[in-house]
Amino acid sequence: MADERLVVIGGDATGMSAASQARRLKGPDELDIVAFERGHFSSYSACGIPYWVGGDVSDRDDLIARTPEEHRARAIDLRMRTEVTEIDVAGQRVRALDRDSGETYWTDFDKLVIATGARPVRPALPGMDAAGVHGVQTLDDGQALLDSLGRAPGRRAVVVGAGYIGVEMAEALLKHGFEVTVLNRGEQPMATLDPDMGRLVHDAMDGLGITTVNRAEVTKILTGADGRVTAVATDDASYPADVVVLGIGVAPETALARAAGLPVGPHGGLLTDLSMRVVGHDTIWAGGDCVEVLDLVAGRTRHIALGTHANKHGQIIGSNVGGGYGTFPGVVGTAVSKVCDLEIARTGLREKDARAVGLRYVTATIESTGRAGYYPGAMPMTVKMLAEYRTGRLLGVQIVGREGAAKRVDIAAVALTAGMTVEQMTALDLGYAPPFSPVWDPVLVAARKAVQAVRAAGV
Ligand SMILES: Cc1cc2nc3c(=O)[nH]c(=O)nc-3n(C[C@H](O)[C@H](O)[C@H](O)COP(=O)(O)OP(=O)(O)OC[C@H]3O[C@@H](n4cnc5c(N)ncnc54)[C@H](O)[C@@H]3O)c2cc1C
């Protein structure tokens, strides 16, 4: 037994990245590592679920980065199907429940990592638990959905929610031959975009044969005599459904931490310092979907449930726990997704975000193509840019288009992180050849137009 014990709660992206990194830095004679995971799988990519359900990825196991056995072979004592039910902060111990045997026991820790992720929002509406209604948060959820698709009596699917998980699942169901309807509470799909850009997504989804109903408030799930879903009811209509997928969003899973008196922020996520240590607690770290992160553009904390942050947090926590050094300065809010061949990307602030933090801004929207206009396969792309009034500082970018649209947003993410103005962006030395972009890349065209808008707004 080593002198010190690290306990990790949650065996996926953040938790197992932290455990693995700590193990790289400290051997088993220096540090015991015990990790608790209440589910059936460790270190898997939930991000891949829509592509597995849709058939692009054929094997569920391809989504598993490292099995429990592989972790154990690296001297990480990963206890599956074991849920931590209590954290005793003062006593430096956690209580665990073995979900198979029903046994409960306490385990002491010197250092604790909380990586409990997020839980899907599931409104308490009649019929929500009916057969044929599915979440897609875990591999178990994905398997249950795939099993249910074969049994669905007809070919109509309703997706509730039009965020990135909703639109990705709409594509997956379309690939299974379903007639797909997306019920969206908001003004346009993809509320992470401004409505004018969301409108483009709506139109493109129409073109793909996916019906999107905006401002639709689901009131209940209707079921047949066999208890299986038959339709989804909203305020003013009913949509027949043989299968329903929920993609309504997630909230940080912090009940355990809150019960232990650990600090949570305005969005319900744990609060940490730059080293991902829980504020006010020297021996407890937290990361991934259960924490709030600093939005570097808005200057406020937000809850953003993304694997890209979760993996970085885990790596940083593991370094710090293992005696190394790492910090997480914050995010600029970059996210990409797709529905069929339509790519959707955003970074920074939307118009309403800028207004909410008191920033005055101008906008510029341009149409361009992903390749030189004359090059075969050039497809349209729309770029919207927000820049601060007077200073011209870049505030945000949204892109909707075909091939090559999504990852172009990374240019803007770097510019945002560097605090560049749109004028500085116009001089960026981006790569050009006709198969990859027009001679003026669409992001640069948008930056030029944004410069004009800043100048026109006066000083
Ligand atoms: C369908 C889908 C698609 C996605 N696509 C993308 C994408 O394209 N890009 C992207 O960046 N992100 C994507 N994400 C988000 C990404 O998967 C998450 O941000 C990431 O998994 C978060 O990692 P985490 O370790 O913080 O939490 P999780 O992955 O949720 O892991 C937390 C783990 O803790 C366990 N746990 C919780 N409480 C306890 C307890 N008390 N005791 C023991 N174990 C516990 C849970 O069972 C879970 O396994 C997607 C998510 C989903 C669901």
Short mmCIF file of C-alpha atoms in Angstrom, two decimals, residues 87-418:
data_model
loop_
_atom_site.label_atom_id
_atom_site.label_comp_id
_atom_site.label_asym_id
_atom_site.label_seq_id
_atom_site.Cartn_x
_atom_site.Cartn_y
_atom_site.Cartn_z
CA ILE A 87 -18.64 12.45 0.45
CA ASP A 88 -17.43 13.09 3.99
CA VAL A 89 -15.21 16.11 3.38
CA ALA A 90 -14.01 16.54 6.97
CA GLY A 91 -13.37 12.82 7.42
CA GLN A 92 -11.64 12.56 4.00
CA ARG A 93 -13.67 9.51 2.94
CA VAL A 94 -16.42 8.48 0.53
CA ARG A 95 -19.20 5.96 0.96
CA ALA A 96 -19.70 3.57 -1.95
CA LEU A 97 -22.58 1.28 -2.90
CA ASP A 98 -21.87 -1.83 -4.94
CA ARG A 99 -24.91 -1.85 -7.20
CA ASP A 100 -24.71 -5.58 -7.86
CA SER A 101 -24.19 -6.91 -4.33
CA GLY A 102 -25.92 -4.05 -2.45
CA GLU A 103 -22.87 -3.80 -0.14
CA THR A 104 -21.88 -0.33 1.11
CA TYR A 105 -18.49 0.65 2.50
CA TRP A 106 -16.29 3.67 3.24
CA THR A 107 -13.00 4.40 1.47
CA ASP A 108 -10.52 6.99 2.79
CA PHE A 109 -8.81 9.49 0.52
CA ASP A 110 -5.92 11.93 0.73
CA LYS A 111 -6.95 13.48 -2.58
CA LEU A 112 -10.35 13.38 -4.25
CA VAL A 113 -11.40 13.99 -7.86
CA ILE A 114 -15.07 14.64 -8.59
CA ALA A 115 -15.86 13.79 -12.21
CA THR A 116 -19.55 12.94 -12.04
CA GLY A 117 -20.46 14.52 -15.39
CA ALA A 118 -23.92 15.77 -16.25
CA ARG A 119 -27.40 14.28 -16.18
CA PRO A 120 -29.83 14.64 -19.06
CA VAL A 121 -32.82 16.91 -18.52
CA ARG A 122 -35.92 14.72 -18.47
CA PRO A 123 -39.05 16.74 -17.73
CA ALA A 124 -41.62 15.07 -15.44
CA LEU A 125 -44.32 14.83 -18.10
CA PRO A 126 -46.89 12.05 -18.46
CA GLY A 127 -45.53 9.15 -20.53
CA MET A 128 -41.85 10.11 -20.31
CA ASP A 129 -40.94 6.62 -19.07
CA ALA A 130 -42.94 4.79 -21.75
CA ALA A 131 -41.35 2.09 -23.89
CA GLY A 132 -39.91 3.66 -27.03
CA VAL A 133 -38.79 6.90 -25.31
CA HIS A 134 -34.99 7.13 -25.19
CA GLY A 135 -32.19 9.29 -23.90
CA VAL A 136 -28.75 9.02 -25.51
CA GLN A 137 -26.41 9.88 -22.65
CA THR A 138 -24.67 6.53 -22.20
CA LEU A 139 -23.69 3.47 -24.23
CA ASP A 140 -26.51 1.60 -22.44
CA ASP A 141 -28.94 4.27 -23.71
CA GLY A 142 -27.56 3.91 -27.24
CA GLN A 143 -27.93 0.12 -27.12
CA ALA A 144 -31.51 0.38 -25.81
CA LEU A 145 -32.35 2.77 -28.65
CA LEU A 146 -30.80 0.53 -31.30
CA ASP A 147 -32.69 -2.48 -29.90
CA SER A 148 -35.91 -0.48 -29.89
CA LEU A 149 -35.51 0.71 -33.51
CA GLY A 150 -35.85 -2.84 -34.75
CA ARG A 151 -39.00 -3.33 -32.68
CA ALA A 152 -40.62 -0.01 -33.59
CA PRO A 153 -43.91 -0.88 -35.26
CA GLY A 154 -43.77 1.95 -37.83
CA ARG A 155 -41.23 4.34 -39.24
CA ARG A 156 -41.95 7.64 -37.53
CA ALA A 157 -39.47 9.17 -35.10
CA VAL A 158 -39.82 12.31 -33.01
CA VAL A 159 -36.73 14.00 -31.59
CA VAL A 160 -37.43 16.36 -28.70
CA GLY A 161 -34.86 19.14 -28.66
CA ALA A 162 -32.96 20.76 -31.52
CA GLY A 163 -29.56 21.30 -29.95
CA TYR A 164 -26.53 19.50 -31.34
CA ILE A 165 -27.50 16.12 -29.88
CA GLY A 166 -31.03 16.50 -31.26
CA VAL A 167 -29.89 17.30 -34.79
CA GLU A 168 -27.22 14.57 -34.76
CA MET A 169 -29.84 12.05 -33.64
CA ALA A 170 -32.24 13.30 -36.34
CA GLU A 171 -29.59 12.35 -38.89
CA ALA A 172 -29.06 8.92 -37.25
CA LEU A 173 -32.80 8.17 -37.37
CA LEU A 174 -33.06 9.39 -40.96
CA LYS A 175 -30.36 6.87 -41.86
CA HIS A 176 -32.54 4.13 -40.38
CA GLY A 177 -35.29 5.15 -42.78
CA PHE A 178 -37.50 6.95 -40.26
CA GLU A 179 -39.68 9.92 -41.10
CA VAL A 180 -38.17 12.37 -38.61
CA THR A 181 -39.83 15.30 -36.83
CA VAL A 182 -37.79 17.52 -34.49
CA LEU A 183 -39.78 19.40 -31.85
CA ASN A 184 -37.95 22.52 -30.79
CA ARG A 185 -38.97 24.80 -27.95
CA GLY A 186 -36.95 27.74 -29.30
CA GLU A 187 -37.33 30.15 -32.16
CA GLN A 188 -34.97 28.17 -34.43
CA PRO A 189 -32.97 24.96 -34.14
CA MET A 190 -29.47 25.20 -32.65
CA ALA A 191 -30.07 27.77 -29.94
CA THR A 192 -26.30 28.05 -29.57
CA LEU A 193 -26.49 30.14 -32.78
CA ASP A 194 -28.25 33.45 -33.35
CA PRO A 195 -31.76 32.89 -34.79
CA ASP A 196 -30.75 34.19 -38.24
CA MET A 197 -28.09 31.46 -38.47
CA GLY A 198 -30.43 28.90 -36.87
CA ARG A 199 -32.87 29.66 -39.68
CA LEU A 200 -30.27 28.38 -42.17
CA VAL A 201 -30.07 25.13 -40.23
CA HIS A 202 -33.86 24.88 -40.24
CA ASP A 203 -34.03 25.37 -44.01
CA ALA A 204 -31.24 22.88 -44.63
CA MET A 205 -32.95 20.29 -42.40
CA ASP A 206 -36.16 20.82 -44.39
CA GLY A 207 -34.12 20.14 -47.54
CA LEU A 208 -32.83 16.91 -46.00
CA GLY A 209 -36.39 15.76 -45.32
CA ILE A 210 -36.35 16.45 -41.55
CA THR A 211 -39.42 18.37 -40.32
CA THR A 212 -38.58 20.89 -37.62
CA VAL A 213 -41.37 22.42 -35.55
CA ASN A 214 -40.23 25.53 -33.67
CA ARG A 215 -41.83 27.00 -30.51
CA ALA A 216 -43.20 23.53 -29.74
CA GLU A 217 -43.69 22.91 -26.01
CA VAL A 218 -44.06 19.18 -25.35
CA THR A 219 -46.85 18.49 -22.85
CA LYS A 220 -47.06 14.69 -22.79
CA ILE A 221 -46.10 11.41 -24.43
CA LEU A 222 -49.13 9.44 -25.61
CA THR A 223 -49.06 5.65 -25.31
CA GLY A 224 -51.04 2.69 -26.65
CA ALA A 225 -52.66 -0.21 -24.78
CA ASP A 226 -49.26 -1.97 -24.71
CA GLY A 227 -47.69 1.02 -22.95
CA ARG A 228 -45.54 1.90 -25.94
CA VAL A 229 -45.26 5.44 -27.25
CA THR A 230 -47.71 6.37 -30.03
CA ALA A 231 -47.33 10.15 -30.26
CA VAL A 232 -45.85 13.28 -28.71
CA ALA A 233 -48.31 16.01 -27.75
CA THR A 234 -47.47 19.71 -27.67
CA ASP A 235 -49.57 22.71 -26.63
CA ASP A 236 -51.48 22.69 -29.89
CA ALA A 237 -50.75 19.50 -31.85
CA SER A 238 -49.89 15.84 -31.69
CA TYR A 239 -47.05 14.14 -33.62
CA PRO A 240 -47.33 10.38 -34.24
CA ALA A 241 -44.20 8.52 -33.13
CA ASP A 242 -42.99 4.94 -33.09
CA VAL A 243 -39.83 6.02 -31.32
CA VAL A 244 -38.91 9.18 -29.39
CA VAL A 245 -35.41 10.46 -28.67
CA LEU A 246 -34.79 13.10 -26.02
CA GLY A 247 -32.08 15.67 -26.59
CA ILE A 248 -33.23 18.43 -24.28
CA GLY A 249 -29.89 19.26 -22.72
CA VAL A 250 -28.01 18.37 -19.57
CA ALA A 251 -27.41 19.80 -16.10
CA PRO A 252 -24.28 19.30 -13.97
CA GLU A 253 -24.45 16.17 -11.79
CA THR A 254 -23.59 17.83 -8.50
CA ALA A 255 -26.16 16.56 -5.98
CA LEU A 256 -23.48 14.52 -4.18
CA ALA A 257 -21.05 17.43 -4.03
CA ARG A 258 -23.70 19.89 -2.92
CA ALA A 259 -24.83 17.54 -0.15
CA ALA A 260 -21.19 17.56 1.02
CA GLY A 261 -21.24 21.37 1.19
CA LEU A 262 -18.97 21.98 -1.80
CA PRO A 263 -19.48 25.30 -3.63
CA VAL A 264 -21.60 25.46 -6.79
CA GLY A 265 -22.08 28.44 -9.10
CA PRO A 266 -25.13 30.09 -10.67
CA HIS A 267 -25.44 27.33 -13.30
CA GLY A 268 -25.31 24.49 -10.77
CA GLY A 269 -21.75 23.43 -11.58
CA LEU A 270 -18.93 23.06 -9.05
CA LEU A 271 -16.64 26.08 -8.75
CA THR A 272 -12.92 25.53 -9.17
CA ASP A 273 -9.78 27.61 -9.31
CA LEU A 274 -7.43 27.66 -12.31
CA SER A 275 -5.80 24.37 -11.24
CA MET A 276 -9.27 22.75 -11.17
CA ARG A 277 -9.20 22.52 -7.38
CA VAL A 278 -12.61 23.01 -5.80
CA VAL A 279 -12.72 26.51 -4.35
CA GLY A 280 -11.82 26.44 -0.66
CA HIS A 281 -10.69 22.79 -0.66
CA ASP A 282 -6.98 21.99 -1.05
CA THR A 283 -7.37 18.24 -1.54
CA ILE A 284 -10.44 18.10 -3.80
CA TRP A 285 -10.44 18.65 -7.56
CA ALA A 286 -13.35 18.62 -10.04
CA GLY A 287 -13.68 18.82 -13.80
CA GLY A 288 -15.69 18.03 -16.91
CA ASP A 289 -19.45 18.31 -17.18
CA CYS A 290 -19.94 18.77 -13.41
CA VAL A 291 -18.09 22.13 -13.21
CA GLU A 292 -18.60 25.68 -14.45
CA VAL A 293 -15.91 27.16 -16.67
CA LEU A 294 -14.83 30.74 -17.18
CA ASP A 295 -16.01 32.18 -20.49
CA LEU A 296 -12.98 34.23 -21.50
CA VAL A 297 -14.98 36.46 -23.85
CA ALA A 298 -17.93 37.20 -21.55
CA GLY A 299 -15.88 37.23 -18.35
CA ARG A 300 -18.44 35.03 -16.55
CA THR A 301 -18.70 31.38 -15.64
CA ARG A 302 -20.89 29.09 -17.75
CA HIS A 303 -21.82 25.43 -17.80
CA ILE A 304 -20.64 23.89 -21.08
CA ALA A 305 -20.87 20.10 -21.28
CA LEU A 306 -18.29 19.14 -23.89
CA GLY A 307 -15.83 16.29 -24.14
CA THR A 308 -13.11 18.60 -25.35
CA HIS A 309 -13.08 20.40 -21.98
CA ALA A 310 -13.61 17.19 -19.97
CA ASN A 311 -10.48 15.56 -21.38
CA LYS A 312 -8.35 18.66 -20.82
CA HIS A 313 -9.66 19.01 -17.26
CA GLY A 314 -8.82 15.39 -16.53
CA GLN A 315 -5.30 15.77 -17.83
CA ILE A 316 -4.71 18.96 -15.83
CA ILE A 317 -6.17 17.49 -12.64
CA GLY A 318 -4.07 14.35 -13.03
CA SER A 319 -0.94 16.48 -13.46
CA ASN A 320 -1.67 18.49 -10.34
CA VAL A 321 -2.65 15.47 -8.26
CA GLY A 322 0.49 13.65 -9.43
CA GLY A 323 2.81 16.46 -8.37
CA GLY A 324 3.09 18.20 -11.74
CA TYR A 325 1.53 21.51 -12.76
CA GLY A 326 -1.28 22.50 -15.06
CA THR A 327 -4.00 25.16 -15.29
CA PHE A 328 -7.20 25.63 -17.28
CA PRO A 329 -7.64 29.31 -18.09
CA GLY A 330 -11.17 29.05 -19.53
CA VAL A 331 -12.99 28.65 -22.82
CA VAL A 332 -14.14 30.79 -25.72
CA GLY A 333 -17.20 28.61 -26.38
CA THR A 334 -16.24 26.68 -29.50
CA ALA A 335 -18.52 23.87 -30.69
CA VAL A 336 -19.10 22.04 -33.96
CA SER A 337 -21.68 19.54 -35.13
CA LYS A 338 -23.40 18.34 -38.27
CA VAL A 339 -26.65 17.06 -39.65
CA CYS A 340 -26.03 14.95 -42.77
CA ASP A 341 -23.71 17.09 -44.91
CA LEU A 342 -24.62 20.36 -43.21
CA GLU A 343 -21.88 21.58 -40.88
CA ILE A 344 -22.63 23.93 -37.98
CA ALA A 345 -20.04 25.80 -35.92
CA ARG A 346 -19.87 28.54 -33.35
CA THR A 347 -17.39 30.24 -31.07
CA GLY A 348 -17.53 33.24 -28.77
CA LEU A 349 -20.64 35.26 -28.10
CA ARG A 350 -24.03 35.33 -29.79
CA GLU A 351 -25.77 38.69 -30.05
CA LYS A 352 -27.80 38.05 -26.91
CA ASP A 353 -24.69 36.99 -24.96
CA ALA A 354 -22.94 40.23 -25.89
CA ARG A 355 -25.97 42.28 -24.85
CA ALA A 356 -26.26 40.35 -21.57
CA VAL A 357 -22.75 41.38 -20.51
CA GLY A 358 -23.08 44.97 -21.68
CA LEU A 359 -20.95 44.75 -24.82
CA ARG A 360 -21.90 46.88 -27.82
CA TYR A 361 -21.16 45.21 -31.10
CA VAL A 362 -21.56 45.22 -34.86
CA THR A 363 -22.29 42.18 -37.01
CA ALA A 364 -21.22 41.15 -40.49
CA THR A 365 -22.66 38.19 -42.40
CA ILE A 366 -21.21 36.95 -45.68
CA GLU A 367 -21.89 34.20 -48.20
CA SER A 368 -18.95 32.41 -49.70
CA THR A 369 -17.89 28.90 -50.69
CA GLY A 370 -15.70 26.26 -49.09
CA ARG A 371 -13.52 25.92 -52.22
CA ALA A 372 -12.65 28.31 -55.05
CA GLY A 373 -15.91 29.03 -56.86
CA TYR A 374 -14.66 27.41 -60.08
CA TYR A 375 -13.36 24.26 -58.36
CA PRO A 376 -15.66 21.22 -58.61
CA GLY A 377 -17.78 20.64 -55.52
CA ALA A 378 -17.62 24.24 -54.22
CA MET A 379 -20.54 24.54 -51.79
CA PRO A 380 -22.04 27.60 -50.10
CA MET A 381 -21.03 28.72 -46.64
CA THR A 382 -22.43 31.51 -44.45
CA VAL A 383 -20.21 33.21 -41.89
CA LYS A 384 -21.52 35.62 -39.28
CA MET A 385 -19.07 37.66 -37.22
CA LEU A 386 -19.55 39.87 -34.17
CA ALA A 387 -17.00 42.57 -33.36
CA GLU A 388 -16.95 45.04 -30.51
CA TYR A 389 -18.12 48.54 -31.29
CA ARG A 390 -15.17 51.01 -31.33
CA THR A 391 -12.34 48.58 -30.55
CA GLY A 392 -13.15 46.10 -33.32
CA ARG A 393 -12.23 43.21 -31.01
CA LEU A 394 -13.57 39.90 -32.32
CA LEU A 395 -16.46 38.70 -30.12
CA GLY A 396 -17.88 35.69 -31.92
CA VAL A 397 -18.25 33.71 -35.14
CA GLN A 398 -20.94 31.35 -36.41
CA ILE A 399 -20.62 29.27 -39.57
CA VAL A 400 -23.20 27.17 -41.40
CA GLY A 401 -22.28 25.41 -44.63
CA ARG A 402 -21.15 22.23 -46.28
CA GLU A 403 -17.77 20.50 -46.37
CA GLY A 404 -15.03 22.45 -44.60
CA ALA A 405 -17.39 24.82 -42.78
CA ALA A 406 -17.20 23.46 -39.25
CA LYS A 407 -13.48 23.34 -38.57
CA ARG A 408 -12.98 26.83 -40.07
CA VAL A 409 -14.33 28.10 -36.77
CA ASP A 410 -11.02 27.09 -35.18
CA ILE A 411 -9.40 30.09 -36.90
CA ALA A 412 -11.83 32.30 -35.02
CA ALA A 413 -11.30 30.37 -31.77
CA VAL A 414 -7.58 31.12 -31.94
CA ALA A 415 -8.23 34.77 -32.82
CA LEU A 416 -10.63 35.08 -29.88
CA THR A 417 -8.17 33.48 -27.49
CA ALA A 418 -5.47 35.87 -28.68
#
